[in-house]
Coordinates of C-alpha atoms and ligand atoms in Angstrom, one line a residue:
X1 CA -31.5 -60.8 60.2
X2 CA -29.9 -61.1 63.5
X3 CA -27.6 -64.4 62.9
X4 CA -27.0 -66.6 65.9
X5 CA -23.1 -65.9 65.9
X6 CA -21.8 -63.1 63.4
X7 CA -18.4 -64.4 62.2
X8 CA -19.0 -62.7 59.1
X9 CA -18.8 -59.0 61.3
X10 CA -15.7 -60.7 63.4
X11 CA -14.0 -61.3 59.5
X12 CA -14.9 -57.7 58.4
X13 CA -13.6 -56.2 62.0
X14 CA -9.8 -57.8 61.1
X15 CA -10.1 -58.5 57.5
X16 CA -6.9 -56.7 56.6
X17 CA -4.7 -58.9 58.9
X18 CA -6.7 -62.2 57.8
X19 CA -6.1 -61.6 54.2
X20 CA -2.4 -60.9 55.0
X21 CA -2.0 -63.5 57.1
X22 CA -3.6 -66.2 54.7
X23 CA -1.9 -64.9 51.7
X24 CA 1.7 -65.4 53.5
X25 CA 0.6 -68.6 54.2
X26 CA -0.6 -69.3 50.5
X27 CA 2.8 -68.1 49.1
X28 CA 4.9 -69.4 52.0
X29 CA 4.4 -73.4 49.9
X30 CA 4.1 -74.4 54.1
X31 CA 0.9 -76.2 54.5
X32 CA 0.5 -78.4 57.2
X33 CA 3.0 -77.7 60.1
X34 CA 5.5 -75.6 60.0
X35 CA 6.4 -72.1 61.8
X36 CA 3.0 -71.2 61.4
X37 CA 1.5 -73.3 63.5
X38 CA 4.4 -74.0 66.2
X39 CA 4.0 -70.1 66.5
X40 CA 0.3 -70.5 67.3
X41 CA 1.4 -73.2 69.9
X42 CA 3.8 -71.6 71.4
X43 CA 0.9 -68.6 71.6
X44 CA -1.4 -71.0 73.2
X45 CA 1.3 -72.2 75.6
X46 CA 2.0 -68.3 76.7
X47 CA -1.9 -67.4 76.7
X48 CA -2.5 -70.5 78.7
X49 CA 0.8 -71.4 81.1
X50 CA 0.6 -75.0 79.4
X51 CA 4.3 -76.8 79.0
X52 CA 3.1 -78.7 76.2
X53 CA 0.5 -77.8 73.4
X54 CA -0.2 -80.4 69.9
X55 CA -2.7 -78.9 68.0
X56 CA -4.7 -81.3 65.5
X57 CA -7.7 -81.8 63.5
X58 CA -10.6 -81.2 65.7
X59 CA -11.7 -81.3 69.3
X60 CA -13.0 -84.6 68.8
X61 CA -9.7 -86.0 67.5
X62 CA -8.0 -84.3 70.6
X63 CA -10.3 -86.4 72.8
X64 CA -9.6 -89.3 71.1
X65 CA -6.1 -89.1 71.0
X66 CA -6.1 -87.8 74.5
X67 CA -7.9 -91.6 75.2
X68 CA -5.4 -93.4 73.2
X69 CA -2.5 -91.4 75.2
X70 CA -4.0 -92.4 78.5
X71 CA -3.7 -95.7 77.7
X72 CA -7.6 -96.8 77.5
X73 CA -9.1 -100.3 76.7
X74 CA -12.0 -101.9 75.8
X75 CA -14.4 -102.2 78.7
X76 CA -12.6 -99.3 80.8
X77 CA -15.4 -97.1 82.4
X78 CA -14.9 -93.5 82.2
X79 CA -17.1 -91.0 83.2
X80 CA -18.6 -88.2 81.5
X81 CA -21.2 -85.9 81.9
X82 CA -24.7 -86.5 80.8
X83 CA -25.5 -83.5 79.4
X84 CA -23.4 -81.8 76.6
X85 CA -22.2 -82.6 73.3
X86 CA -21.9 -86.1 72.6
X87 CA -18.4 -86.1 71.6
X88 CA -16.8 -87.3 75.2
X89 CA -19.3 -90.2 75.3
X90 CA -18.8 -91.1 71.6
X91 CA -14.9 -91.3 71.6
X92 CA -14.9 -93.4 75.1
X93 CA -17.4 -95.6 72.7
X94 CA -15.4 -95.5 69.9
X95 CA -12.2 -97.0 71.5
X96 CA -13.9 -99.9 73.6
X97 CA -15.0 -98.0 76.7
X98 CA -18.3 -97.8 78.5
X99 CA -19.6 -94.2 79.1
X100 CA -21.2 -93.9 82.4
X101 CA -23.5 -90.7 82.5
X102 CA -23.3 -88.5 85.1
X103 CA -25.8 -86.4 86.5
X104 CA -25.0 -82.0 86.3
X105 CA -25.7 -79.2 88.7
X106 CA -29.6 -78.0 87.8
X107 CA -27.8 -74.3 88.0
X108 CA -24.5 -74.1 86.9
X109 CA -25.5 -77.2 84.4
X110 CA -21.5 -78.7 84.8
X111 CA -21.0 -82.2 85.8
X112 CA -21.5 -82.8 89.9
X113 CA -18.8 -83.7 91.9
X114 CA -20.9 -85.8 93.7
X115 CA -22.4 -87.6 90.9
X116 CA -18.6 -88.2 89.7
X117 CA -18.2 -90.0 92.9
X118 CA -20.9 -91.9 93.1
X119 CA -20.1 -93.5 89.9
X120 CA -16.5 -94.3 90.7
X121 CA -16.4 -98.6 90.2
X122 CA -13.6 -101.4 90.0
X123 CA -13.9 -100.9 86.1
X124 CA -13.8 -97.4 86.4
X125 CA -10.1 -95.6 84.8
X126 CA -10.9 -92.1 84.2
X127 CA -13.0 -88.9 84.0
X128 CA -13.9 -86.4 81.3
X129 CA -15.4 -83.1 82.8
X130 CA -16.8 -80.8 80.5
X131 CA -16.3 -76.8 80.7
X132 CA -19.9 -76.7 79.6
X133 CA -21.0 -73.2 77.6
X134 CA -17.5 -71.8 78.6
X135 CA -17.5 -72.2 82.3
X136 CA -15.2 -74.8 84.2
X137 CA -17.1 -77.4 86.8
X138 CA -15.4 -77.4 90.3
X139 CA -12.0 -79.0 89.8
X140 CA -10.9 -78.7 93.0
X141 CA -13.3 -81.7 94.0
X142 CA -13.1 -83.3 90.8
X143 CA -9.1 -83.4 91.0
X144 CA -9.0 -84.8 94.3
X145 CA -11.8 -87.3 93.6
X146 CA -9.5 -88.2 90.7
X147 CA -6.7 -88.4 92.8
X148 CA -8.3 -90.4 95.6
X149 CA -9.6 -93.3 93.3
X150 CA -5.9 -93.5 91.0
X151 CA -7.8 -91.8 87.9
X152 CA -7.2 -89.8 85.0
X153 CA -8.5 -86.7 84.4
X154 CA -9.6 -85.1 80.5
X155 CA -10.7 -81.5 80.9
X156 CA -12.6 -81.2 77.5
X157 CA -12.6 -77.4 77.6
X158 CA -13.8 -77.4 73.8
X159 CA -16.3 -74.9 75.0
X160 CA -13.8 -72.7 77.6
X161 CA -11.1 -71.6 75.9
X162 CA -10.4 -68.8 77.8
X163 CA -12.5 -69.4 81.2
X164 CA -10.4 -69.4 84.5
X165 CA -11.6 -70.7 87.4
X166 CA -10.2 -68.8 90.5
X167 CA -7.0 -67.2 88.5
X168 CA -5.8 -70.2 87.1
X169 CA -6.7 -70.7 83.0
X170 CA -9.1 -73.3 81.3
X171 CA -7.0 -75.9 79.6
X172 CA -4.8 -76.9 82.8
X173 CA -7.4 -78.4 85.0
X174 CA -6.4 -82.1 83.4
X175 CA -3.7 -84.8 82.8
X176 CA -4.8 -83.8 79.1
X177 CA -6.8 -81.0 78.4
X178 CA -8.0 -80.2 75.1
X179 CA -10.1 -77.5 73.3
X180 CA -11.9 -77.2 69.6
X181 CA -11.0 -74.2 66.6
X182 CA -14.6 -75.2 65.4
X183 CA -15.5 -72.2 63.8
X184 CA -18.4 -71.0 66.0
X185 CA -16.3 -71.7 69.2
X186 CA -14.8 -68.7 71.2
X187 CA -11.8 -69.2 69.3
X188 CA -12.7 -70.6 66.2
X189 CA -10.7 -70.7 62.9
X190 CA -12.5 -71.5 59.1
X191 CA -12.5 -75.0 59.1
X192 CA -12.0 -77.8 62.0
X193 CA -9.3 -77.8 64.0
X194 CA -8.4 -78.5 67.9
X195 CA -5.5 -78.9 70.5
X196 CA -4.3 -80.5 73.4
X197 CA -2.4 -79.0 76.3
X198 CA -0.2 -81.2 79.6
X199 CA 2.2 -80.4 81.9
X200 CA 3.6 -84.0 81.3
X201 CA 6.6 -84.7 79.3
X202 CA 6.0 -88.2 78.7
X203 CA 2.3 -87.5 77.9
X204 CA 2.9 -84.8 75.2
X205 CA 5.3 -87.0 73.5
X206 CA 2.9 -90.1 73.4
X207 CA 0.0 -87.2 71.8
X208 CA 2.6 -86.3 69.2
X209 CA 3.3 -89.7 68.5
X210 CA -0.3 -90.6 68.3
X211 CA -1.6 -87.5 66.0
X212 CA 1.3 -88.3 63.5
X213 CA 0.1 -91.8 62.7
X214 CA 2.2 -93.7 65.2
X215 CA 5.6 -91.7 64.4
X216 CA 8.3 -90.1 65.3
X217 CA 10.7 -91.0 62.7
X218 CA 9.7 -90.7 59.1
X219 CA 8.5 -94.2 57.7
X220 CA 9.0 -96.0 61.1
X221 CA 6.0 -96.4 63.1
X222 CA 5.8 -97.2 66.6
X223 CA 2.3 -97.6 67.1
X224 CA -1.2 -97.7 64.8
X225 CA -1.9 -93.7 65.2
X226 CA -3.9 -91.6 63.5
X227 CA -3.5 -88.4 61.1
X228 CA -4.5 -85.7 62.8
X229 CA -3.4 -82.2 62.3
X230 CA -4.0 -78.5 62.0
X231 CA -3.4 -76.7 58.9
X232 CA -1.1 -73.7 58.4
X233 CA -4.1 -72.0 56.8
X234 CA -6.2 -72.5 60.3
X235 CA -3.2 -71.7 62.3
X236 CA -3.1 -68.4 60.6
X237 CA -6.1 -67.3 61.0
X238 CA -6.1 -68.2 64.8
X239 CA -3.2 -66.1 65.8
X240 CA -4.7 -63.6 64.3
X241 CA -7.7 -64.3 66.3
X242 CA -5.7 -64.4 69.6
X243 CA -4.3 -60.9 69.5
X244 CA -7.9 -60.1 69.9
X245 CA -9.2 -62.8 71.9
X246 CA -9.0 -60.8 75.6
X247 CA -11.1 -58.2 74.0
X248 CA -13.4 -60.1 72.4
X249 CA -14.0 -61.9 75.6
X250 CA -14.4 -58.5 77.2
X251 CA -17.0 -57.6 75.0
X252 CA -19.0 -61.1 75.7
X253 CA -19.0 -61.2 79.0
X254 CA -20.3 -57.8 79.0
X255 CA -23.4 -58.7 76.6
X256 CA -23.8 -61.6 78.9
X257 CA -24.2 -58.9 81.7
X258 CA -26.8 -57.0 79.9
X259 CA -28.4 -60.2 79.4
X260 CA -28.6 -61.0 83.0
X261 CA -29.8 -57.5 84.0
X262 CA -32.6 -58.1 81.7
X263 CA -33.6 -61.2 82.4
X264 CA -33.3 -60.8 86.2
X265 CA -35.5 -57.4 85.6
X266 CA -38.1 -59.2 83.6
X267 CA -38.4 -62.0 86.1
X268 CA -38.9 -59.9 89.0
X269 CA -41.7 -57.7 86.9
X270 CA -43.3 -60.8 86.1
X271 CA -43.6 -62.3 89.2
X272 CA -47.2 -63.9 89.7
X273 CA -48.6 -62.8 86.3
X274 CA -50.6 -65.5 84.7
X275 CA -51.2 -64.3 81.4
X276 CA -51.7 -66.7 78.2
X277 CA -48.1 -66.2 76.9
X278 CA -47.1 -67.9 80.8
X279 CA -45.5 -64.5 81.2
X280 CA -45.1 -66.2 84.8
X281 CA -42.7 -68.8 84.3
X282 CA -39.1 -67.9 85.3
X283 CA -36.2 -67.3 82.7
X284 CA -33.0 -67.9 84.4
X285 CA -29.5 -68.0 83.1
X286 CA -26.8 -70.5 83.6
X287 CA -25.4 -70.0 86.8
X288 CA -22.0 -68.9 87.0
X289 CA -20.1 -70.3 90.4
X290 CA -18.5 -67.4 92.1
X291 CA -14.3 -68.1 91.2
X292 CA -15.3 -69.0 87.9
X293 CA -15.1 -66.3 84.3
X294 CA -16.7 -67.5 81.3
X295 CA -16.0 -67.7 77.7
X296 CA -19.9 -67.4 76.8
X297 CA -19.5 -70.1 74.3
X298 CA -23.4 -70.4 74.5
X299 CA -25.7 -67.9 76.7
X300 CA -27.8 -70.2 77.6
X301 CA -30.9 -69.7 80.0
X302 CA -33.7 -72.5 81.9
X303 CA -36.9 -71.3 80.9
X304 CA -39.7 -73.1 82.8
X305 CA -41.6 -72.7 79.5
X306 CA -39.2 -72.9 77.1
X307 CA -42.0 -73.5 74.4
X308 CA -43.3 -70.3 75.3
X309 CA -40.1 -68.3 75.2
X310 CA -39.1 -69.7 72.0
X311 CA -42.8 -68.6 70.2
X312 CA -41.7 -64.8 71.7
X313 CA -38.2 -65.5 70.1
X314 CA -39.7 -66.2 67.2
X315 CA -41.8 -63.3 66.5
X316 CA -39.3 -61.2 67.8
X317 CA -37.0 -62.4 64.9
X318 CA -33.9 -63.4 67.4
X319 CA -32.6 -67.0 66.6
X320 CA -31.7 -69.7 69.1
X321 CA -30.7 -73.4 69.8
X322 CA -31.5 -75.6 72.2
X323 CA -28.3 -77.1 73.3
X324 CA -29.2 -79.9 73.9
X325 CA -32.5 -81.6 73.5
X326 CA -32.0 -84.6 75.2
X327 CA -29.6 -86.0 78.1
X328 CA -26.6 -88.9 76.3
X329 CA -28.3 -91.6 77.6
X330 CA -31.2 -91.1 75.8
X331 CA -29.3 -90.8 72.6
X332 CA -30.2 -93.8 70.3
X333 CA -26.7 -94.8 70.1
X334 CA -26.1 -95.3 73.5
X335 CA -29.2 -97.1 74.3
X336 CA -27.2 -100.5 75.1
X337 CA -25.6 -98.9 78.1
X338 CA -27.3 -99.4 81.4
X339 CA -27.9 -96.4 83.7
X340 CA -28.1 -97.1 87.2
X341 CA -30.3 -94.3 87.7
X342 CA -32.3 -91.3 86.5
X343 CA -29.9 -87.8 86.1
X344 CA -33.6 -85.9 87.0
X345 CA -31.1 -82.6 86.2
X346 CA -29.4 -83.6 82.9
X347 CA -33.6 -84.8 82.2
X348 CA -34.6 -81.4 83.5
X349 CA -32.6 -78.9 81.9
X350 CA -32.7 -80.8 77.9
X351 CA -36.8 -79.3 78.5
X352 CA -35.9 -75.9 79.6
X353 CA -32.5 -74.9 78.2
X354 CA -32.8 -72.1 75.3
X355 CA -29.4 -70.7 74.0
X356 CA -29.6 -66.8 72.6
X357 CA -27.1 -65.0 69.9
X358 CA -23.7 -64.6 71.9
X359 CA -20.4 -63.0 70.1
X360 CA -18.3 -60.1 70.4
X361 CA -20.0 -58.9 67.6
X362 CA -23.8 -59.3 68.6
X363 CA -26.1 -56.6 69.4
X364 CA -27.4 -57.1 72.9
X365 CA -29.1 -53.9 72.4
X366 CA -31.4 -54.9 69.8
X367 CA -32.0 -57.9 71.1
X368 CA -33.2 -56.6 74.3
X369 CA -35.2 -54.0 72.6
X370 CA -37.0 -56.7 70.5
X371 CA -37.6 -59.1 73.7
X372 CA -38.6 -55.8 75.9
X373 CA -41.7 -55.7 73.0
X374 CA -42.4 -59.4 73.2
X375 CA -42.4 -60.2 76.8
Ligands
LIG1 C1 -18.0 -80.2 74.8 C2 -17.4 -80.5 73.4 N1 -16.5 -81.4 73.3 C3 -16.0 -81.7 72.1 C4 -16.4 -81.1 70.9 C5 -15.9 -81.5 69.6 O1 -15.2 -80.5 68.9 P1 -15.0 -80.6 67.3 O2 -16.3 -80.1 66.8 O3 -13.9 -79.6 67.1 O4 -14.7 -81.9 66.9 C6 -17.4 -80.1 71.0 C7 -17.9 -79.4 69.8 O5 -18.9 -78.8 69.8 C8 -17.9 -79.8 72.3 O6 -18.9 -78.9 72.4

């Protein structure tokens, strides 16, 4: 069984220094906080150039508390891509503001500039740009259209940990930038867990005030926060992670590589064949915009018949996911909001998008081998 990402061969690969790690923590009586985890994020600081790192629960609480930092209210429009993972959209919900979808890049798949500006209203207060499958969308524009229009700007790199974008790291593109520790994530650790990063003194202390339920002194509380915090357990594990992160990413962006090769091969080979398995259609990857490196947090490719390609994944024995079936603003829970328009590319690439097995630990090999039979 080829599994979709093999954490269990990462755990094996460094097992000695998890169990050490862990066990120090266990007998250390230091749960939550502690030198663990300011070690980690001061780690996180060094890998990424960030003044100012909080870690917390989970990516989705960083967002959230990221929100709350920034000051939204209900009614406050923020803008957020229309295709990824619904978290963005659901914490702008959750606090009072209105999402407002907008329309990605059919290649590269991150939010459009030019969608971003088109969307820009008198309600409007900020934007969240994804790093979608661990690759950044084009700050520069997105930064200056922030700037222009007096916005703020969430860099959700939950995906990127990692990515750069010409030299400069994932995780300082934003006022507040966070990531996720979710366990399949680049940088996961065994549980949930997330963290924001900011250049901004005032900012970072507002997040710590916010993830430690309103308080900076014990018992008084300025403000109704929430409790939000990684473990010393997680934090463990993660540094240990980190001292083989660059490798590991390496190691993916070379699979990712062989993956390209192949499919770019296979596409020219089948050009104009017409066969019953649609041998014909075009597989192409997610485009990666020249400046950028990704994380390969998914590999993900647009396959004009993705119904097709999934049947010869299938027989072949190679898992996958389909990240993600359908656009927000087709998501039941959003269904009150109005879009202005149709995002044909968000539409377009829910049909065709097929993710393969992506890890430092995978074997691209095999999997090529098996497709190489199927296709
Ligand atoms: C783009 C994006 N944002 C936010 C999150 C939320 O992270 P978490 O699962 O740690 O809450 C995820 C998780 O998959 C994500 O992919």
């Amino acid at each position: 069984m080829i599994p979709f990402i093999n954490v269990r061969a990462q755990r094996e690969a460094y097992k000695s220094e998890f169990l050490k790690a862990e066990q120090d923590v266990l007998d250390s009586g230091c749960y939550i906080g502690g030198p663990v985890v300011q070690g980690l994020e001061a780690e996180l600081a060094a890998f990424t150039g960030t003044k100012h790192i909080v870690t917390c629960g989970s990516g989705t609480d960083a967002l959230t508390i990221a929100l709350m930092a920034l000051g939204i209210e209900p009614g406050d429009e923020v803008i957020v891509p229309d295709f990824t993972f619904i978290a963005p959209a659901e914490c702008v919900m959750r606090l009072g503001g209105i999402p407002k979808f907008a329309d990605i890049d059919s290649e590269t798949l991150q939010i459009s500039p030019e969608e971003i500006e088109a969307l820009v209203g008198e309600k409007t207060r900020g934007i969240i740009a994804v790093n979608l499958f661990g690759q950044c969308p084009d700050y520069k524009i997105i930064k200056e259209t922030a700037h222009r229009h007096g916005l703020w700007l969430i860099e959700d790199s939950a995906q990127a940990f990692g990515a750069t974008q010409n030299g400069a790291h994932a995780c300082t593109f934003g006022d507040i930038s966070i990531t996720s520790f979710y366990p399949a994530k680049p940088l996961g650790c065994y549980g949930d867990g997330g963290a924001l990063f900011t250049q901004n003194d005032e900012l970072a202390k507002k997040i710590r005030l916010i993830a430690n339920h309103g308080s900076n002194t014990r018992y008084v509380h300025e403000i109704c926060g929430l409790n939000s915090r990684l473990d010393a357990i997680q934090a463990a594990v993660l540094r240990v992670k980190l001292r083989h992160f660059k490798d590991e990413l390496n190691t993916r962006r070379e699979n990712a590589r062989k993956y390209d090769v192949f499919f770019a091969e296979r596409n020219n080979a089948a050009k104009g064949a017409n066969d019953a398995n649609d041998n014909g259609a075009k597989i192409v990857p997610q485009k990666i915009a020249s400046g950028n490196t990704s994380t390969y947090a998914q590999y993900t490719v647009l396959a004009d018949n993705s119904e097709s390609f999934i049947k010869q994944l299938d027989n072949a024995g190679i898992p996958h996911c389909i990240h993600y079936p359908a656009p927000l603003h087709e998501q039941p829970c959003f269904k009150e909001l109005v879009q202005d328009k149709v995002n044909t590319n968000a539409v377009e690439a829910s049909k065709k998008v097929v993710s393969l097995p992506m890890c430092a630990f995978t074997d691209v090999d095999e999997i090529i081998a098996r497709l190489k039979k199927e296709m």
